XYZ file of N, CA and C in Angstrom:
582
model
N 75.415 -44.461 -69.031
C 74.197 -44.307 -69.812
C 73.867 -42.827 -69.992
N 74.060 -42.068 -68.919
C 73.754 -40.641 -68.979
C 74.626 -39.941 -70.012
N 75.914 -40.221 -69.989
C 76.826 -39.580 -70.942
C 76.476 -39.946 -72.380
N 76.188 -41.221 -72.627
C 75.844 -41.656 -73.983
C 74.572 -40.976 -74.464
N 73.587 -40.881 -73.598
C 72.325 -40.246 -73.982
C 72.519 -38.754 -74.231
N 73.288 -38.111 -73.390
C 73.563 -36.679 -73.594
C 74.274 -36.438 -74.921
N 75.211 -37.312 -75.269
C 75.938 -37.158 -76.540
C 75.035 -37.413 -77.741
N 74.044 -38.286 -77.577
C 73.185 -38.630 -78.710
C 72.112 -37.582 -78.982
N 71.759 -36.785 -78.005
C 70.651 -35.837 -78.160
C 70.837 -34.858 -79.321
N 72.018 -34.274 -79.523
C 72.154 -33.323 -80.636
C 72.019 -33.968 -82.017
N 72.128 -35.284 -82.104
C 72.057 -35.957 -83.396
C 70.668 -35.877 -84.016
N 69.634 -35.918 -83.186
C 68.259 -35.825 -83.678
C 67.425 -34.987 -82.718
N 67.760 -33.711 -82.574
C 67.034 -32.886 -81.601
C 65.554 -32.755 -81.951
N 64.725 -32.859 -80.929
C 63.299 -32.636 -81.109
C 62.539 -33.736 -81.791
N 63.154 -34.917 -81.967
C 62.464 -35.963 -82.712
C 61.923 -37.087 -81.848
N 62.452 -37.243 -80.637
C 62.032 -38.384 -79.835
C 61.698 -37.969 -78.408
N 60.436 -38.071 -78.074
C 60.054 -37.766 -76.695
C 60.663 -38.796 -75.748
N 60.835 -40.029 -76.221
C 61.384 -41.090 -75.388
C 62.799 -40.758 -74.931
N 63.617 -40.220 -75.818
C 64.988 -39.862 -75.443
C 64.996 -38.760 -74.396
N 64.174 -37.745 -74.589
C 64.110 -36.664 -73.606
C 63.566 -37.174 -72.278
N 62.575 -38.036 -72.332
C 61.992 -38.589 -71.109
C 63.016 -39.454 -70.372
N 63.771 -40.247 -71.113
C 64.814 -41.078 -70.494
C 65.880 -40.207 -69.837
N 66.265 -39.144 -70.522
C 67.248 -38.235 -69.953
C 66.679 -37.550 -68.705
N 65.410 -37.177 -68.741
C 64.764 -36.593 -67.566
C 64.815 -37.559 -66.387
N 64.558 -38.836 -66.654
C 64.593 -39.852 -65.601
C 65.988 -39.969 -64.999
N 66.995 -39.989 -65.850
C 68.369 -40.103 -65.347
C 68.755 -38.885 -64.506
N 68.373 -37.696 -64.962
C 68.644 -36.491 -64.163
C 67.910 -36.546 -62.827
N 66.671 -36.989 -62.859
C 65.877 -37.109 -61.636
C 66.566 -38.042 -60.643
N 67.018 -39.184 -61.131
C 67.670 -40.162 -60.256
C 68.966 -39.627 -59.664
N 69.561 -38.666 -60.330
C 70.775 -38.035 -59.812
C 70.470 -36.758 -59.033
N 69.203 -36.519 -58.754
C 68.743 -35.332 -58.014
C 69.082 -34.029 -58.728
N 69.114 -34.062 -60.038
C 69.341 -32.874 -60.863
C 67.974 -32.440 -61.403
N 67.161 -31.900 -60.507
C 65.753 -31.682 -60.798
C 65.482 -30.622 -61.851
N 66.224 -29.531 -61.855
C 65.989 -28.494 -62.869
C 66.225 -29.056 -64.266
N 67.270 -29.854 -64.414
C 67.551 -30.471 -65.718
C 66.499 -31.518 -66.061
N 66.049 -32.251 -65.055
C 64.999 -33.245 -65.284
C 63.719 -32.566 -65.760
N 63.376 -31.450 -65.145
C 62.184 -30.703 -65.548
C 62.332 -30.187 -66.974
N 63.493 -29.653 -67.305
C 63.724 -29.144 -68.657
C 63.556 -30.245 -69.706
N 64.146 -31.401 -69.456
C 64.034 -32.518 -70.406
C 62.610 -33.065 -70.434
N 61.956 -33.099 -69.280
C 60.571 -33.566 -69.225
C 59.641 -32.664 -70.013
N 59.859 -31.364 -69.912
C 59.033 -30.429 -70.689
C 59.234 -30.631 -72.183
N 60.474 -30.869 -72.588
C 60.729 -31.124 -74.015
C 60.016 -32.397 -74.455
N 60.069 -33.422 -73.604
C 59.427 -34.697 -73.959
C 57.927 -34.523 -74.166
N 57.252 -33.830 -73.249
C 55.799 -33.695 -73.390
C 55.427 -32.702 -74.487
N 56.332 -31.797 -74.838
C 56.018 -30.897 -75.956
C 56.096 -31.650 -77.281
N 56.979 -32.643 -77.358
C 57.091 -33.460 -78.572
C 55.918 -34.437 -78.672
N 55.574 -35.063 -77.557
C 54.475 -36.029 -77.553
C 53.594 -35.822 -76.326
N 52.571 -34.978 -76.453
C 51.694 -34.703 -75.313
C 50.840 -35.896 -74.886
N 50.914 -37.006 -75.621
C 50.158 -38.212 -75.268
C 51.030 -39.255 -74.571
N 52.256 -38.909 -74.240
C 53.189 -39.845 -73.599
C 53.017 -39.759 -72.086
N 52.251 -40.686 -71.524
C 51.934 -40.605 -70.092
C 53.155 -40.805 -69.220
N 54.114 -41.599 -69.670
C 55.324 -41.784 -68.884
C 56.140 -40.495 -68.827
N 56.186 -39.769 -69.936
C 56.895 -38.487 -69.948
C 56.220 -37.509 -68.982
N 54.886 -37.498 -68.955
C 54.168 -36.633 -68.021
C 54.462 -37.042 -66.583
N 54.480 -38.343 -66.318
C 54.769 -38.817 -64.956
C 56.189 -38.446 -64.550
N 57.146 -38.651 -65.457
C 58.531 -38.281 -65.149
C 58.631 -36.793 -64.829
N 57.920 -35.984 -65.591
C 57.902 -34.543 -65.340
C 57.278 -34.261 -63.968
N 56.219 -34.978 -63.636
C 55.571 -34.807 -62.336
C 56.505 -35.140 -61.183
N 57.212 -36.268 -61.291
C 58.139 -36.650 -60.224
C 59.250 -35.618 -60.065
N 59.753 -35.091 -61.168
C 60.811 -34.083 -61.098
C 60.306 -32.816 -60.420
N 59.099 -32.374 -60.798
C 58.518 -31.192 -60.155
C 58.293 -31.435 -58.662
N 57.796 -32.615 -58.335
C 57.528 -32.926 -56.932
C 58.818 -32.899 -56.117
N 59.864 -33.523 -56.633
C 61.144 -33.553 -55.925
C 61.744 -32.151 -55.807
N 61.449 -31.296 -56.776
C 61.949 -29.921 -56.753
C 61.102 -29.019 -55.858
N 59.979 -29.549 -55.357
C 59.135 -28.777 -54.451
C 58.015 -28.006 -55.118
N 57.795 -28.209 -56.403
C 56.725 -27.503 -57.121
C 55.508 -28.414 -57.217
N 54.722 -28.442 -56.156
C 53.599 -29.378 -56.105
C 52.494 -29.053 -57.099
N 52.275 -27.774 -57.405
C 51.220 -27.432 -58.363
C 51.523 -28.003 -59.744
N 52.743 -27.806 -60.209
C 53.127 -28.347 -61.523
C 53.170 -29.870 -61.492
N 53.598 -30.430 -60.374
C 53.623 -31.891 -60.242
C 52.206 -32.440 -60.367
N 51.265 -31.821 -59.678
C 49.870 -32.287 -59.730
C 49.315 -32.191 -61.147
N 49.630 -31.110 -61.830
C 49.161 -30.939 -63.209
C 49.684 -32.073 -64.092
N 50.961 -32.393 -63.941
C 51.564 -33.458 -64.750
C 50.963 -34.821 -64.399
N 50.789 -35.084 -63.113
C 50.215 -36.373 -62.720
C 48.756 -36.503 -63.148
N 48.020 -35.412 -63.117
C 46.626 -35.479 -63.584
C 46.568 -35.848 -65.072
N 47.491 -35.309 -65.831
C 47.551 -35.670 -67.256
C 47.924 -37.144 -67.409
N 48.859 -37.630 -66.588
C 49.235 -39.052 -66.624
C 48.039 -39.936 -66.293
N 47.241 -39.506 -65.315
C 46.046 -40.270 -64.934
C 45.072 -40.349 -66.103
N 44.847 -39.234 -66.781
C 43.962 -39.236 -67.956
C 44.462 -40.224 -69.003
N 45.754 -40.181 -69.274
C 46.314 -41.010 -70.339
C 46.312 -42.497 -69.978
N 46.692 -42.832 -68.751
C 46.706 -44.252 -68.388
C 45.288 -44.798 -68.281
N 44.345 -43.973 -67.856
C 42.949 -44.417 -67.806
C 42.463 -44.784 -69.198
N 42.850 -44.006 -70.197
C 42.503 -44.330 -71.582
C 43.149 -45.627 -72.038
N 44.393 -45.845 -71.638
C 45.092 -47.087 -71.998
C 44.410 -48.299 -71.385
N 43.834 -48.131 -70.212
C 43.269 -49.260 -69.481
C 41.887 -49.668 -69.956
N 41.291 -48.898 -70.826
C 39.941 -49.246 -71.299
C 39.896 -50.637 -71.906
N 40.948 -51.048 -72.581
C 40.974 -52.375 -73.197
C 41.435 -53.473 -72.262
N 42.124 -53.123 -71.187
C 42.621 -54.132 -70.250
C 42.582 -53.582 -68.821
N 41.367 -53.503 -68.262
C 41.213 -52.860 -66.949
C 41.860 -53.615 -65.785
N 42.190 -54.892 -65.958
C 42.742 -55.672 -64.849
C 44.255 -55.863 -64.951
N 44.926 -55.094 -65.793
C 46.369 -55.224 -65.945
C 47.053 -54.782 -64.648
N 47.739 -55.698 -63.931
C 48.279 -55.337 -62.620
C 49.343 -54.235 -62.668
N 50.149 -54.215 -63.700
C 51.182 -53.173 -63.779
C 50.554 -51.792 -63.967
N 49.573 -51.704 -64.845
C 48.907 -50.416 -65.054
C 48.098 -49.996 -63.827
N 47.442 -50.958 -63.175
C 46.688 -50.639 -61.962
C 47.613 -50.086 -60.881
N 48.766 -50.715 -60.726
C 49.728 -50.260 -59.724
C 50.257 -48.871 -60.083
N 50.561 -48.671 -61.351
C 51.053 -47.372 -61.804
C 49.998 -46.295 -61.584
N 48.756 -46.593 -61.946
C 47.661 -45.648 -61.722
C 47.524 -45.333 -60.235
N 47.643 -46.344 -59.390
C 47.559 -46.128 -57.942
C 48.622 -45.131 -57.484
N 49.826 -45.263 -58.030
C 50.896 -44.337 -57.680
C 50.595 -42.920 -58.125
N 50.071 -42.772 -59.339
C 49.710 -41.437 -59.831
C 48.616 -40.818 -58.961
N 47.624 -41.647 -58.580
C 46.545 -41.148 -57.720
C 47.098 -40.689 -56.373
N 48.054 -41.432 -55.845
C 48.689 -41.021 -54.583
C 49.355 -39.662 -54.734
N 49.960 -39.427 -55.881
C 50.685 -38.180 -56.098
C 49.760 -36.962 -56.160
N 48.484 -37.186 -56.502
C 47.535 -36.064 -56.521
C 46.680 -36.030 -55.255
N 47.014 -36.877 -54.294
C 46.323 -36.854 -53.011
C 45.087 -37.721 -52.918
N 44.801 -38.527 -53.939
C 43.642 -39.417 -53.894
C 44.071 -40.746 -53.262
N 44.233 -40.722 -51.955
C 44.738 -41.887 -51.225
C 43.765 -43.059 -51.299
N 42.474 -42.797 -51.132
C 41.482 -43.881 -51.189
C 41.445 -44.513 -52.578
N 41.421 -43.679 -53.608
C 41.414 -44.206 -54.976
C 42.684 -44.975 -55.284
N 43.809 -44.461 -54.826
C 45.081 -45.149 -55.040
C 45.115 -46.492 -54.335
N 44.646 -46.531 -53.088
C 44.631 -47.787 -52.335
C 43.709 -48.805 -53.001
N 42.579 -48.339 -53.518
C 41.646 -49.249 -54.199
C 42.292 -49.854 -55.441
N 42.926 -49.031 -56.247
C 43.583 -49.535 -57.463
C 44.730 -50.476 -57.111
N 45.453 -50.155 -56.034
C 46.561 -51.015 -55.632
C 46.051 -52.371 -55.156
N 44.957 -52.372 -54.414
C 44.368 -53.649 -53.985
C 43.919 -54.465 -55.197
N 43.415 -53.805 -56.225
C 43.033 -54.503 -57.462
C 44.268 -55.106 -58.127
N 45.373 -54.369 -58.125
C 46.621 -54.890 -58.712
C 47.095 -56.113 -57.939
N 47.027 -56.055 -56.626
C 47.452 -57.174 -55.778
C 46.553 -58.382 -56.001
N 45.247 -58.137 -56.161
C 44.291 -59.232 -56.375
C 44.577 -59.991 -57.666
N 45.228 -59.339 -58.618
C 45.576 -60.007 -59.876
C 46.669 -61.047 -59.669
N 47.294 -61.045 -58.486
C 48.288 -62.034 -58.077
C 49.442 -62.181 -59.055
N 49.944 -61.081 -59.507
C 51.104 -61.119 -60.378
C 52.346 -61.421 -59.549
N 53.194 -62.285 -60.067
C 54.464 -62.572 -59.398
C 55.621 -61.870 -60.097
N 55.298 -61.035 -61.052
C 56.317 -60.295 -61.773
C 57.120 -59.439 -60.807
N 58.458 -59.527 -60.849
C 59.262 -58.683 -59.958
C 58.971 -57.191 -60.126
N 58.707 -56.755 -61.352
C 58.444 -55.327 -61.544
C 57.122 -54.909 -60.900
N 56.113 -55.777 -60.936
C 54.838 -55.458 -60.292
C 55.004 -55.470 -58.777
N 55.722 -56.451 -58.252
C 55.941 -56.529 -56.802
C 56.689 -55.280 -56.325
N 57.695 -54.847 -57.077
C 58.433 -53.626 -56.720
C 57.529 -52.400 -56.817
N 56.684 -52.367 -57.835
C 55.735 -51.256 -57.984
C 54.796 -51.193 -56.786
N 54.293 -52.341 -56.345
C 53.392 -52.381 -55.192
C 54.110 -51.825 -53.960
N 55.352 -52.222 -53.757
C 56.122 -51.730 -52.602
C 56.239 -50.215 -52.642
N 56.650 -49.686 -53.765
C 56.808 -48.242 -53.893
C 55.499 -47.487 -53.761
N 54.436 -48.074 -54.264
C 53.142 -47.398 -54.214
C 52.580 -47.383 -52.793
N 52.795 -48.471 -52.029
C 52.373 -48.414 -50.625
C 53.101 -47.279 -49.916
N 54.366 -47.085 -50.237
C 55.111 -45.969 -49.648
C 54.488 -44.636 -50.068
N 54.173 -44.504 -51.359
C 53.535 -43.281 -51.852
C 52.210 -43.002 -51.137
N 51.527 -44.077 -50.764
C 50.235 -43.953 -50.089
C 50.375 -43.756 -48.579
N 51.614 -43.664 -48.102
C 51.852 -43.418 -46.684
C 51.745 -44.647 -45.810
N 51.886 -45.828 -46.393
C 51.765 -47.088 -45.665
C 53.130 -47.768 -45.570
N 54.021 -47.233 -44.749
C 55.403 -47.735 -44.662
C 55.462 -49.214 -44.284
N 54.659 -49.649 -43.335
C 54.676 -51.059 -42.936
C 54.360 -51.991 -44.092
N 53.322 -51.666 -44.827
C 52.949 -52.498 -45.983
C 54.014 -52.405 -47.068
N 54.569 -51.210 -47.230
C 55.632 -51.035 -48.223
C 56.823 -51.930 -47.888
N 57.194 -51.996 -46.625
C 58.331 -52.828 -46.221
C 58.063 -54.313 -46.465
N 56.833 -54.743 -46.230
C 56.478 -56.139 -46.523
C 56.716 -56.443 -48.004
N 56.310 -55.511 -48.861
C 56.450 -55.732 -50.299
C 57.891 -55.539 -50.767
N 58.665 -54.714 -50.074
C 60.097 -54.617 -50.391
C 60.745 -55.973 -50.156
N 60.409 -56.619 -49.035
C 60.939 -57.955 -48.757
C 60.570 -58.922 -49.879
N 59.332 -58.859 -50.334
C 58.893 -59.740 -51.429
C 59.654 -59.420 -52.719
N 59.870 -58.127 -52.955
C 60.605 -57.732 -54.164
C 62.040 -58.242 -54.109
N 62.690 -58.066 -52.964
C 64.063 -58.553 -52.820
C 64.106 -60.068 -53.007
N 63.116 -60.786 -52.479
C 63.061 -62.244 -52.622
C 62.909 -62.662 -54.087
N 62.347 -61.783 -54.902
C 62.176 -62.087 -56.328
C 63.337 -61.542 -57.164
N 64.385 -61.092 -56.493
C 65.578 -60.666 -57.211
C 65.647 -59.193 -57.567
N 64.705 -58.407 -57.079
C 64.751 -56.973 -57.345
C 65.889 -56.377 -56.514
N 66.825 -55.687 -57.147
C 67.941 -55.119 -56.387
C 67.517 -53.864 -55.620
N 68.184 -53.573 -54.503
C 67.865 -52.353 -53.755
C 67.952 -51.096 -54.615
N 68.801 -51.101 -55.631
C 68.949 -49.915 -56.489
C 67.637 -49.546 -57.170
N 66.733 -50.501 -57.348
C 65.427 -50.231 -57.960
C 64.683 -49.155 -57.165
N 64.884 -49.165 -55.850
C 64.254 -48.181 -54.979
C 65.184 -46.997 -54.713
N 66.452 -47.271 -54.547
C 67.414 -46.216 -54.235
C 67.531 -45.195 -55.357
N 67.305 -45.633 -56.594
C 67.408 -44.726 -57.732
C 66.260 -43.724 -57.794
N 65.244 -43.934 -57.000
C 64.088 -43.053 -56.999
C 64.149 -42.186 -55.744
N 64.407 -40.894 -55.888
C 64.559 -40.040 -54.713
C 63.427 -40.141 -53.696
N 62.201 -40.323 -54.141
C 61.077 -40.383 -53.203
C 61.016 -41.707 -52.442
N 61.821 -42.711 -52.850
C 61.786 -44.019 -52.193
C 63.058 -44.344 -51.420
N 64.005 -43.444 -51.379
C 65.277 -43.743 -50.699
C 65.085 -44.036 -49.220
N 64.170 -43.357 -48.576
C 63.901 -43.602 -47.159
C 63.351 -44.998 -46.923
N 62.601 -45.515 -47.873
C 62.029 -46.855 -47.762
C 63.131 -47.896 -47.718
N 64.117 -47.787 -48.603
C 65.212 -48.754 -48.638
C 66.048 -48.645 -47.371
N 66.305 -47.435 -46.911
C 67.067 -47.254 -45.679
C 66.343 -47.922 -44.514
N 65.036 -47.773 -44.461
C 64.240 -48.390 -43.408
C 64.295 -49.914 -43.515
N 64.203 -50.439 -44.734
C 64.256 -51.892 -44.938
C 65.591 -52.450 -44.474
N 66.672 -51.752 -44.797
C 67.996 -52.217 -44.380
C 68.145 -52.149 -42.869
N 67.667 -51.068 -42.256
C 67.748 -50.945 -40.804
C 66.978 -52.076 -40.132
N 65.831 -52.395 -40.670
C 65.017 -53.471 -40.110
C 65.733 -54.816 -40.235
N 66.343 -55.046 -41.414
C 67.071 -56.297 -41.641
C 68.278 -56.390 -40.715
N 69.021 -55.311 -40.574
C 70.184 -55.313 -39.697
C 69.777 -55.527 -38.249
N 68.673 -54.910 -37.845
C 68.178 -55.099 -36.486
C 67.825 -56.549 -36.229
N 67.198 -57.191 -37.194
C 66.829 -58.601 -37.046
C 68.075 -59.467 -36.926
N 69.116 -59.151 -37.676
C 70.355 -59.929 -37.588
C 71.027 -59.753 -36.234
N 71.007 -58.523 -35.698
C 71.638 -58.262 -34.406
C 70.914 -59.018 -33.292
N 69.593 -59.117 -33.401
C 68.819 -59.794 -32.365
C 68.951 -61.304 -32.443
N 69.294 -61.813 -33.612
C 69.399 -63.255 -33.794
C 68.028 -63.867 -33.909
N 67.941 -65.193 -33.879
C 66.634 -65.850 -34.015
C 65.754 -65.564 -32.808
N 64.471 -65.408 -33.092
C 63.511 -65.179 -32.015
C 63.169 -66.506 -31.372
N 62.509 -66.460 -30.243
C 62.111 -67.693 -29.580
C 61.165 -68.514 -30.438
N 60.438 -67.809 -31.352
C 59.509 -68.528 -32.234
C 60.268 -69.354 -33.255
N 61.438 -68.860 -33.700
C 62.149 -69.580 -34.746
C 63.222 -70.490 -34.204
N 63.573 -70.394 -32.915
C 64.577 -71.289 -32.352
C 64.013 -72.694 -32.290
N 64.838 -73.636 -32.648
C 64.429 -75.026 -32.587
C 63.686 -75.501 -33.816
N 63.470 -74.593 -34.799
C 62.777 -75.028 -36.028
C 63.742 -75.710 -36.937
C-alpha cells in the first residue's frame, strides 16, 4: 500500500489532503516520523479543516518527541471534532476519538468522561471497542485497556490494529504476555470442574 501511494502522489500533487494524510499514517506506522510529519503538514496545508489529518500530524509529532507541536495539532483536532459532534453528540466513535485527543493534550478527566459516554452508548462495533481499548491506554489505564483489548479480540479485531500504532505496541505486548501466562498456569481452581 505504501509503495502504491508513494507512486500515485506525483500524479496529482497538492490536490488531496486525504492522500497525504494516508501516507503520513503509513509512515507513522513504520516509525518514519520525519516523513510522517512532512506528509501531515502537507495534508493540513491543503485542508486545514481535516481533523483526521491534524490528529495524524499530532501522533507523528508526539512519537517524534515534539510535544508542543503535537499538542497544537491535537487541540485543532479537538476543535474540529467538537464542531462535527454538534449534530450528533452521542456518537460513540466520535466520543471515543475525542477522548483520545483529550488524553493527548493532558485532559485526563475530560477524556475519561467522554470515554465513559462512548461506553454508555453500548456500541458493539469492533472499531469502537478497539478505540475504547486504545483510549484507556492513552488515559494511563492499562488494566482497563487490557479488558477492552480482550473484548476487541473477541469481536475479531486483529492484534495488528494495535501493533500498527507505535503508541499502543506496549499494550499488545502486555495482552499477549497476560494470555501466555494464563495458558502456562492452566485452569484456575474457579474454572476447574465447570
